[in-house]
Amino acid sequence: MPETVMDKLVSLAKRRGFVFQSSEIYGGLGSVWDYGPLGVELKKNIKERWWRSMVHEREDIEGLDAAILMHPRVWEASGHIAGFTDPLVDCKQCKNRFRADDPRIKGTPGQPDAQCPVCGTKGSLTVARQFNLMFKTFMGPLEEAAAVVYLRPETAQGIYVNYLNVLQSSRQKIPFGIAQIGKAFRNEITPGNFIFRTREFEQMEMQFFVKPGTEGEWFEFWRGERMKWLQGLGIRPEKLRWHQHGQDELAHYAKDAYDIEYEFPFGWQEFEGVHNRTDFDLSNHQRASGKKLEYLDPATNERFLPYVVETSAGADRTALVVLCDAYREEEVEGEKRVVLQFKPSLAPLKAAVFPLVNKDGMPELARRIYDGLRGEFNVFYDDGGSIGRRYRRQDEAGTPFGITVDGQSTQDQTVTVRDRDTLKQERVGAGQLAAYLKAKLAG
């Protein structure tokens, strides 16, 4: 079979240290991934940009970092224990498990005509059974006497149960929001497409609490803000689109919901959503906990339970969007060039420093330049192989600028700076490099 774009991207991600298969030396763990030196920087840059836009640049949003483990009644009140399930069937022959609505299944599971989509055996599929997507564990020294707790399947509930704590301690007034970045866990049945659908993932969520009756305008406001932010990452607008949930798609908590979809190599798929959750979560937690969660408007003395407009993005999926959107294959002077054209401010490495040859004082000057820059930027030093080969390695890493120290550099203290995208080169004074990079990396 010919190599697909995703095959090439997965290979590049491993080769250049973006993403590795978890526990690879033991054969790997299904749909769990580790971020390497460049991947962790890329995801960190995305998360920091999200946090800055949500929390630091706004007066009406506060930050939170809630625990992964929560009281099990949280998940009863939220509807996850009762409703967070998928109907599954098992093949008794090959032991594979499938969703009951998997389009590859021929016939009716549990009947003699049902055929396994993997091994092809007829009559081997079990009747569909409900399967909870939450990972279950035990809190306490002895499993049999311990309390059952769950790894959270979303970060939003930690925000709802802390809503009053944040409101009172920050002295905010409604409308206001709470933002959080954190790990979540789902025992997905059909994970795949690299880091798109995984069992351990990171969410960037913001819950915006508003007066009932105003949620419609805030819903539209946040739709506009989220699309604007994504395009600010340098993602091509023609690769993004909205998908509104039909009545049969809406989650149990949602009155209205829009997904932002990206055209991945495997098709249009959602990676972020904006949801009108009404007062579903707060009213359920108020009822289950017995704790009043109403807001008293100081201006009108009116009491009400806030409605919630949620923006929810997957940090891993957003990283995959950025990787896919940046991937290019070009021909330069008769040679194939693979390059990741990240927006420079998002790139894991901002610049690479190369001595043209390892003699005549060039390595020493290159090292001084490298040491001077790495206090302010994430930069890389490479003196191995031909200069062309070193450029190609940095193109694959998405490094926007290549700084080469040559014979002229030792005479006049200027260096060649090569632009990753245009391939143009210009001479810059070694002492001006920091200011040069700051100007180029702005935005």
Short mmCIF file of C-alpha atoms in Angstrom, two decimals:
data_model
loop_
_atom_site.label_atom_id
_atom_site.label_comp_id
_atom_site.label_asym_id
_atom_site.label_seq_id
_atom_site.Cartn_x
_atom_site.Cartn_y
_atom_site.Cartn_z
CA MET A 1 0.00 0.00 0.00
CA PRO A 2 1.25 3.52 -0.75
CA GLU A 3 2.29 5.58 2.25
CA THR A 4 -0.46 8.03 3.31
CA VAL A 5 0.08 11.58 4.58
CA MET A 6 -0.76 10.35 8.09
CA ASP A 7 1.81 7.54 7.78
CA LYS A 8 4.42 10.13 6.80
CA LEU A 9 3.41 12.45 9.64
CA VAL A 10 3.55 9.68 12.26
CA SER A 11 6.98 8.65 10.98
CA LEU A 12 8.25 12.24 11.04
CA ALA A 13 6.80 12.74 14.54
CA LYS A 14 8.84 9.83 15.87
CA ARG A 15 11.99 10.62 13.88
CA ARG A 16 12.14 14.23 15.02
CA GLY A 17 10.97 13.66 18.60
CA PHE A 18 7.42 15.00 18.56
CA VAL A 19 5.41 11.92 19.60
CA PHE A 20 6.35 8.36 20.58
CA GLN A 21 4.20 5.28 21.16
CA SER A 22 3.80 4.80 24.91
CA SER A 23 5.73 1.84 26.36
CA GLU A 24 7.09 1.09 22.88
CA ILE A 25 9.87 -1.25 24.09
CA TYR A 26 7.12 -3.51 25.50
CA GLY A 27 5.10 -3.50 22.29
CA GLY A 28 3.25 -0.27 23.06
CA LEU A 29 -0.02 0.50 24.85
CA GLY A 30 -3.00 1.04 22.56
CA SER A 31 -3.84 4.67 21.80
CA VAL A 32 -1.62 6.13 24.51
CA TRP A 33 1.18 8.41 23.35
CA ASP A 34 4.23 10.13 24.84
CA TYR A 35 5.35 13.61 23.77
CA GLY A 36 9.06 13.87 22.98
CA PRO A 37 11.34 16.93 23.26
CA LEU A 38 9.76 18.80 20.32
CA GLY A 39 6.20 17.59 20.93
CA VAL A 40 6.12 18.73 24.52
CA GLU A 41 7.34 22.19 23.44
CA LEU A 42 4.72 22.44 20.67
CA LYS A 43 1.87 21.45 23.00
CA LYS A 44 3.17 23.75 25.74
CA ASN A 45 3.24 26.67 23.28
CA ILE A 46 -0.38 25.97 22.29
CA LYS A 47 -1.53 25.68 25.91
CA GLU A 48 0.30 28.84 26.96
CA ARG A 49 -1.22 30.76 24.07
CA TRP A 50 -4.71 29.50 25.05
CA TRP A 51 -4.15 30.38 28.73
CA ARG A 52 -2.89 33.84 27.87
CA SER A 53 -5.89 34.60 25.66
CA MET A 54 -8.43 33.17 28.11
CA VAL A 55 -7.07 34.17 31.53
CA HIS A 56 -4.33 36.80 31.30
CA GLU A 57 -5.87 38.99 28.62
CA ARG A 58 -9.38 39.03 30.12
CA GLU A 59 -10.62 40.47 33.41
CA ASP A 60 -13.68 38.22 33.55
CA ILE A 61 -12.04 34.75 33.52
CA GLU A 62 -10.20 33.04 36.37
CA GLY A 63 -7.91 30.01 36.26
CA LEU A 64 -8.31 26.69 38.09
CA ASP A 65 -6.49 23.38 38.40
CA ALA A 66 -8.90 20.84 39.91
CA ALA A 67 -7.88 17.33 40.97
CA ILE A 68 -8.25 14.37 38.62
CA LEU A 69 -9.83 12.23 41.36
CA MET A 70 -13.21 13.49 42.60
CA HIS A 71 -15.98 12.29 44.88
CA PRO A 72 -17.90 9.55 43.01
CA ARG A 73 -21.19 11.40 43.60
CA VAL A 74 -19.92 14.11 41.25
CA TRP A 75 -20.21 11.64 38.38
CA GLU A 76 -23.63 10.44 39.53
CA ALA A 77 -24.93 14.02 39.57
CA SER A 78 -23.36 14.86 36.20
CA GLY A 79 -25.04 11.88 34.53
CA HIS A 80 -21.78 10.20 33.56
CA ILE A 81 -22.28 6.99 35.54
CA ALA A 82 -25.75 6.44 34.08
CA GLY A 83 -25.30 7.92 30.62
CA PHE A 84 -21.62 7.78 29.68
CA THR A 85 -21.88 4.38 28.01
CA ASP A 86 -21.55 2.77 24.59
CA PRO A 87 -23.22 -0.45 23.40
CA LEU A 88 -20.48 -2.98 22.59
CA VAL A 89 -20.22 -6.41 21.00
CA ASP A 90 -17.40 -8.94 21.29
CA CYS A 91 -16.18 -11.51 18.77
CA LYS A 92 -15.83 -14.88 20.55
CA GLN A 93 -13.45 -16.06 17.82
CA CYS A 94 -10.80 -13.30 17.49
CA LYS A 95 -11.58 -11.52 20.80
CA ASN A 96 -11.92 -8.08 19.17
CA ARG A 97 -14.47 -5.60 20.53
CA PHE A 98 -16.62 -3.23 18.48
CA ARG A 99 -19.28 -0.62 18.93
CA ALA A 100 -22.68 -2.15 18.14
CA ASP A 101 -23.28 0.53 15.48
CA ASP A 102 -19.95 -0.15 13.70
CA PRO A 103 -20.87 0.10 9.98
CA ARG A 104 -18.49 -2.75 9.15
CA ILE A 105 -20.66 -5.28 11.02
CA LYS A 106 -22.88 -7.29 8.69
CA GLY A 107 -26.05 -8.72 10.20
CA THR A 108 -27.41 -8.41 13.75
CA PRO A 109 -24.99 -8.99 16.65
CA GLY A 110 -26.08 -12.00 18.70
CA GLN A 111 -27.68 -13.66 15.66
CA PRO A 112 -26.20 -16.43 13.46
CA ASP A 113 -26.02 -14.09 10.43
CA ALA A 114 -23.77 -11.51 12.16
CA GLN A 115 -20.26 -11.48 10.70
CA CYS A 116 -17.13 -10.24 12.50
CA PRO A 117 -15.54 -7.39 10.49
CA VAL A 118 -12.02 -8.51 11.45
CA CYS A 119 -11.86 -12.31 11.24
CA GLY A 120 -14.98 -12.81 9.10
CA THR A 121 -16.48 -15.51 11.35
CA LYS A 122 -20.29 -15.74 11.26
CA GLY A 123 -22.32 -16.16 14.44
CA SER A 124 -19.38 -15.23 16.71
CA LEU A 125 -20.59 -11.74 17.73
CA THR A 126 -22.22 -11.38 21.15
CA VAL A 127 -25.39 -9.43 21.92
CA ALA A 128 -24.67 -5.74 22.56
CA ARG A 129 -23.85 -4.84 26.18
CA GLN A 130 -23.55 -1.40 27.78
CA PHE A 131 -19.96 -0.42 28.51
CA ASN A 132 -19.02 2.55 30.72
CA LEU A 133 -16.29 4.73 29.23
CA MET A 134 -14.91 5.87 32.60
CA PHE A 135 -11.79 4.29 34.08
CA LYS A 136 -12.56 2.94 37.55
CA THR A 137 -10.07 2.66 40.40
CA PHE A 138 -10.09 2.31 44.18
CA MET A 139 -9.23 4.76 46.94
CA GLY A 140 -7.97 3.14 50.13
CA PRO A 141 -5.35 0.57 51.18
CA LEU A 142 -7.48 -2.56 50.60
CA GLU A 143 -9.28 -2.91 47.28
CA GLU A 144 -12.22 -4.87 48.68
CA ALA A 145 -12.91 -2.27 51.39
CA ALA A 146 -11.97 0.81 49.38
CA ALA A 147 -14.25 3.38 47.82
CA VAL A 148 -14.69 3.24 44.07
CA VAL A 149 -13.47 6.42 42.35
CA TYR A 150 -13.09 7.33 38.70
CA LEU A 151 -10.46 9.01 36.58
CA ARG A 152 -12.29 12.08 35.30
CA PRO A 153 -13.62 11.79 31.73
CA GLU A 154 -13.73 15.60 31.40
CA THR A 155 -12.33 18.59 33.27
CA ALA A 156 -15.59 20.59 33.33
CA GLN A 157 -17.05 19.02 36.50
CA GLY A 158 -14.08 20.20 38.56
CA ILE A 159 -15.04 23.72 37.50
CA TYR A 160 -18.72 23.33 38.44
CA VAL A 161 -18.07 21.99 41.93
CA ASN A 162 -15.59 24.87 42.53
CA TYR A 163 -17.82 27.54 40.98
CA LEU A 164 -18.78 29.13 44.34
CA ASN A 165 -15.22 28.92 45.71
CA VAL A 166 -13.82 30.77 42.69
CA LEU A 167 -16.68 33.29 42.60
CA GLN A 168 -16.28 34.25 46.26
CA SER A 169 -12.47 34.23 46.46
CA SER A 170 -11.94 36.20 43.23
CA ARG A 171 -14.83 38.64 43.93
CA GLN A 172 -15.98 38.24 40.36
CA LYS A 173 -19.51 39.07 39.24
CA ILE A 174 -21.61 37.24 36.67
CA PRO A 175 -20.97 37.07 33.75
CA PHE A 176 -17.57 35.50 34.39
CA GLY A 177 -15.66 32.38 33.41
CA ILE A 178 -13.37 29.71 34.85
CA ALA A 179 -10.65 28.19 32.66
CA GLN A 180 -8.74 24.97 33.17
CA ILE A 181 -6.19 22.84 31.33
CA GLY A 182 -5.90 19.26 32.52
CA LYS A 183 -5.79 15.55 31.83
CA ALA A 184 -8.92 13.49 31.23
CA PHE A 185 -9.36 9.76 30.58
CA ARG A 186 -11.82 7.76 28.50
CA ASN A 187 -11.78 4.04 27.88
CA GLU A 188 -12.46 4.59 24.18
CA ILE A 189 -13.61 1.58 22.21
CA THR A 190 -12.47 2.69 18.77
CA PRO A 191 -9.47 4.96 19.38
CA GLY A 192 -7.10 5.78 16.55
CA ASN A 193 -5.79 8.21 13.96
CA PHE A 194 -2.60 8.83 15.92
CA ILE A 195 -3.19 11.42 18.71
CA PHE A 196 -6.71 12.27 17.49
CA ARG A 197 -8.64 9.82 19.68
CA THR A 198 -6.72 8.56 22.68
CA ARG A 199 -7.50 7.09 26.08
CA GLU A 200 -5.47 9.69 28.00
CA PHE A 201 -5.71 13.25 26.73
CA GLU A 202 -5.55 16.89 27.74
CA GLN A 203 -8.42 19.36 27.60
CA MET A 204 -8.47 23.16 27.48
CA GLU A 205 -11.90 24.10 28.80
CA MET A 206 -13.57 27.35 29.80
CA GLN A 207 -16.99 27.53 31.45
CA PHE A 208 -18.62 30.96 31.21
CA PHE A 209 -21.40 31.60 33.76
CA VAL A 210 -24.15 33.95 32.58
CA LYS A 211 -27.61 35.20 33.57
CA PRO A 212 -30.39 33.03 32.06
CA GLY A 213 -31.75 34.73 28.96
CA THR A 214 -28.33 36.12 27.92
CA GLU A 215 -26.74 32.77 27.00
CA GLY A 216 -27.65 33.13 23.31
CA GLU A 217 -25.57 36.27 22.78
CA TRP A 218 -22.66 34.88 24.81
CA PHE A 219 -22.83 31.64 22.80
CA GLU A 220 -22.39 33.61 19.57
CA PHE A 221 -19.66 35.77 21.14
CA TRP A 222 -17.59 32.73 22.11
CA ARG A 223 -18.11 31.09 18.73
CA GLY A 224 -16.54 34.17 17.13
CA GLU A 225 -13.70 34.34 19.65
CA ARG A 226 -12.73 30.69 19.29
CA MET A 227 -12.59 30.74 15.50
CA LYS A 228 -10.55 33.95 15.61
CA TRP A 229 -8.10 32.36 18.08
CA LEU A 230 -7.64 29.25 15.95
CA GLN A 231 -6.91 31.28 12.83
CA GLY A 232 -4.39 33.19 14.96
CA LEU A 233 -2.46 29.90 15.25
CA GLY A 234 -1.81 30.20 11.52
CA ILE A 235 -4.30 27.46 10.56
CA ARG A 236 -5.62 27.89 7.03
CA PRO A 237 -9.23 29.21 7.20
CA GLU A 238 -10.37 27.00 4.30
CA LYS A 239 -9.45 23.94 6.40
CA LEU A 240 -11.84 24.97 9.23
CA ARG A 241 -15.63 24.81 9.35
CA TRP A 242 -18.55 24.79 11.80
CA HIS A 243 -20.85 21.83 12.36
CA GLN A 244 -24.05 22.39 14.35
CA HIS A 245 -25.31 19.38 16.31
CA GLY A 246 -28.71 18.06 15.27
CA GLN A 247 -31.22 17.02 17.91
CA ASP A 248 -30.01 13.41 17.65
CA GLU A 249 -26.37 14.46 18.22
CA LEU A 250 -26.77 16.78 21.24
CA ALA A 251 -25.21 15.60 24.48
CA HIS A 252 -27.52 15.07 27.45
CA TYR A 253 -26.51 18.43 28.94
CA ALA A 254 -26.64 20.63 25.82
CA LYS A 255 -29.34 22.93 24.44
CA ASP A 256 -27.18 23.96 21.47
CA ALA A 257 -23.72 22.90 20.31
CA TYR A 258 -21.32 23.68 17.48
CA ASP A 259 -18.16 21.76 16.65
CA ILE A 260 -15.17 23.31 14.97
CA GLU A 261 -13.97 20.78 12.42
CA TYR A 262 -10.64 20.54 10.58
CA GLU A 263 -10.02 18.74 7.30
CA PHE A 264 -7.49 16.14 8.46
CA PRO A 265 -5.88 13.73 5.97
CA PHE A 266 -8.51 11.24 7.24
CA GLY A 267 -11.43 13.64 6.65
CA TRP A 268 -13.35 16.40 8.43
CA GLN A 269 -13.33 15.82 12.21
CA GLU A 270 -14.09 17.97 15.24
CA PHE A 271 -11.40 19.08 17.67
CA GLU A 272 -13.16 21.86 19.61
CA GLY A 273 -16.73 22.63 20.63
CA VAL A 274 -18.85 25.50 21.92
CA HIS A 275 -21.86 24.34 23.96
CA ASN A 276 -24.86 25.89 25.66
CA ARG A 277 -25.07 23.68 28.77
CA THR A 278 -27.96 25.71 30.32
CA ASP A 279 -28.13 25.21 34.12
CA PHE A 280 -27.97 21.42 33.75
CA ASP A 281 -24.73 20.91 35.69
CA LEU A 282 -25.22 23.45 38.47
CA SER A 283 -28.83 22.40 39.11
CA ASN A 284 -27.82 18.73 39.31
CA HIS A 285 -24.94 19.45 41.69
CA GLN A 286 -27.16 21.72 43.79
CA ARG A 287 -29.76 18.97 44.09
CA ALA A 288 -27.27 16.15 44.77
CA SER A 289 -25.06 18.03 47.24
CA GLY A 290 -27.75 20.02 49.05
CA LYS A 291 -25.52 23.10 48.65
CA LYS A 292 -27.11 26.29 47.29
CA LEU A 293 -25.31 27.32 44.11
CA GLU A 294 -27.53 30.28 43.22
CA TYR A 295 -26.03 33.67 42.44
CA LEU A 296 -27.28 36.81 44.18
CA ASP A 297 -27.07 39.77 41.82
CA PRO A 298 -25.86 42.69 44.01
CA ALA A 299 -27.41 45.25 41.66
CA THR A 300 -30.95 43.81 41.61
CA ASN A 301 -31.05 41.46 44.63
CA GLU A 302 -32.24 38.80 42.17
CA ARG A 303 -31.30 35.17 42.79
CA PHE A 304 -30.74 32.79 39.90
CA LEU A 305 -28.85 29.67 38.91
CA PRO A 306 -26.42 30.69 36.13
CA TYR A 307 -26.47 29.19 32.66
CA VAL A 308 -23.15 27.99 31.24
CA VAL A 309 -21.58 28.55 27.83
CA GLU A 310 -18.67 26.16 27.42
CA THR A 311 -15.69 26.25 25.09
CA SER A 312 -13.94 22.87 25.10
CA ALA A 313 -10.82 22.07 23.07
CA GLY A 314 -8.55 19.04 23.01
CA ALA A 315 -4.92 20.08 23.45
CA ASP A 316 -3.76 16.90 21.69
CA ARG A 317 -6.19 17.31 18.81
CA THR A 318 -5.23 20.98 18.46
CA ALA A 319 -1.57 19.92 18.33
CA LEU A 320 -2.49 17.41 15.59
CA VAL A 321 -4.32 20.17 13.68
CA VAL A 322 -1.21 22.36 13.90
CA LEU A 323 1.03 19.48 12.76
CA CYS A 324 -1.22 18.51 9.84
CA ASP A 325 -1.70 22.10 8.73
CA ALA A 326 2.05 22.79 8.83
CA TYR A 327 3.13 19.66 6.90
CA ARG A 328 4.46 20.34 3.39
CA GLU A 329 6.34 18.37 0.76
CA GLU A 330 8.23 20.53 -1.75
CA GLU A 331 10.88 20.23 -4.42
CA VAL A 332 13.89 22.48 -3.95
CA GLU A 333 16.65 22.41 -6.57
CA GLY A 334 15.59 18.94 -7.70
CA GLU A 335 15.45 17.53 -4.17
CA LYS A 336 12.39 16.68 -2.09
CA ARG A 337 12.04 18.83 1.02
CA VAL A 338 9.74 17.95 3.92
CA VAL A 339 8.99 20.97 6.09
CA LEU A 340 6.71 21.86 8.99
CA GLN A 341 5.68 25.47 8.37
CA PHE A 342 4.59 26.30 11.92
CA LYS A 343 3.73 29.85 12.80
CA PRO A 344 7.14 30.92 14.19
CA SER A 345 5.78 31.74 17.67
CA LEU A 346 4.38 28.18 17.94
CA ALA A 347 7.48 26.37 16.66
CA PRO A 348 9.16 24.16 19.30
CA LEU A 349 12.63 25.41 18.29
CA LYS A 350 12.94 29.05 17.31
CA ALA A 351 16.37 28.85 15.68
CA ALA A 352 19.27 26.49 15.06
CA VAL A 353 22.91 27.53 15.12
CA PHE A 354 25.43 25.90 12.76
CA PRO A 355 29.16 26.35 12.30
CA LEU A 356 29.73 25.96 8.54
CA VAL A 357 32.78 23.77 9.24
CA ASN A 358 34.31 22.55 12.49
CA LYS A 359 37.50 24.58 12.26
CA ASP A 360 38.96 28.09 11.86
CA GLY A 361 37.22 29.47 15.00
CA MET A 362 33.71 28.86 13.65
CA PRO A 363 32.62 26.30 16.30
CA GLU A 364 33.77 28.60 19.11
CA LEU A 365 31.86 31.61 17.75
CA ALA A 366 28.80 29.45 17.01
CA ARG A 367 28.84 28.14 20.58
CA ARG A 368 29.03 31.67 22.01
CA ILE A 369 26.06 32.72 19.86
CA TYR A 370 24.11 29.62 20.90
CA ASP A 371 24.85 30.18 24.60
CA GLY A 372 23.82 33.83 24.29
CA LEU A 373 20.47 33.01 22.66
CA ARG A 374 19.30 30.04 24.71
CA GLY A 375 18.61 32.19 27.78
CA GLU A 376 15.75 33.80 25.80
CA PHE A 377 14.79 31.27 23.13
CA ASN A 378 14.59 27.52 22.69
CA VAL A 379 17.45 27.06 20.21
CA PHE A 380 19.40 24.08 18.89
CA TYR A 381 23.10 23.56 18.10
CA ASP A 382 24.06 21.22 15.26
CA ASP A 383 27.54 20.66 13.81
CA GLY A 384 27.00 17.20 12.28
CA GLY A 385 27.00 16.54 8.53
CA SER A 386 26.77 18.89 5.56
CA ILE A 387 25.05 22.26 6.01
CA GLY A 388 22.34 21.16 3.56
CA ARG A 389 21.58 18.07 5.62
CA ARG A 390 21.42 20.16 8.80
CA TYR A 391 18.96 22.57 7.14
CA ARG A 392 16.76 19.64 6.12
CA ARG A 393 16.69 18.27 9.68
CA GLN A 394 15.57 21.64 11.00
CA ASP A 395 12.96 22.00 8.22
CA GLU A 396 11.43 18.72 9.43
CA ALA A 397 11.48 20.03 13.00
CA GLY A 398 9.71 23.21 11.87
CA THR A 399 12.52 25.52 13.05
CA PRO A 400 11.87 28.91 11.43
CA PHE A 401 15.46 30.26 11.35
CA GLY A 402 18.85 28.74 10.62
CA ILE A 403 21.87 30.74 11.82
CA THR A 404 25.12 29.81 10.07
CA VAL A 405 28.56 30.92 11.23
CA ASP A 406 30.95 31.01 8.26
CA GLY A 407 34.39 32.36 7.41
CA GLN A 408 33.10 35.94 7.14
CA SER A 409 31.55 35.67 10.62
CA THR A 410 34.95 35.37 12.29
CA GLN A 411 36.07 38.54 10.45
CA ASP A 412 33.10 40.90 10.91
CA GLN A 413 30.86 39.20 13.52
CA THR A 414 27.93 38.82 11.10
CA VAL A 415 26.08 35.57 10.44
CA THR A 416 23.76 34.21 7.76
CA VAL A 417 20.12 33.82 8.83
CA ARG A 418 18.08 31.50 6.59
CA ASP A 419 14.29 31.73 6.56
CA ARG A 420 12.62 28.28 6.66
CA ASP A 421 9.71 29.23 4.38
CA THR A 422 11.22 31.58 1.78
CA LEU A 423 14.75 30.04 1.91
CA LYS A 424 16.10 33.60 1.66
CA GLN A 425 19.29 34.41 3.55
CA GLU A 426 20.45 37.68 5.04
CA ARG A 427 23.47 38.85 6.99
CA VAL A 428 22.75 39.91 10.58
CA GLY A 429 25.18 41.13 13.19
CA ALA A 430 25.73 38.53 15.92
CA GLY A 431 24.94 41.16 18.55
CA GLN A 432 21.58 41.94 16.90
CA LEU A 433 20.36 38.33 16.70
CA ALA A 434 18.20 38.42 19.85
CA ALA A 435 16.37 41.56 18.74
CA TYR A 436 16.04 40.15 15.21
CA LEU A 437 14.44 36.93 16.48
CA LYS A 438 12.10 38.78 18.87
CA ALA A 439 10.76 40.88 16.02
CA LYS A 440 10.28 37.86 13.76
CA LEU A 441 8.62 35.74 16.49
CA ALA A 442 6.09 38.36 17.58
CA GLY A 443 2.43 37.37 17.14
#
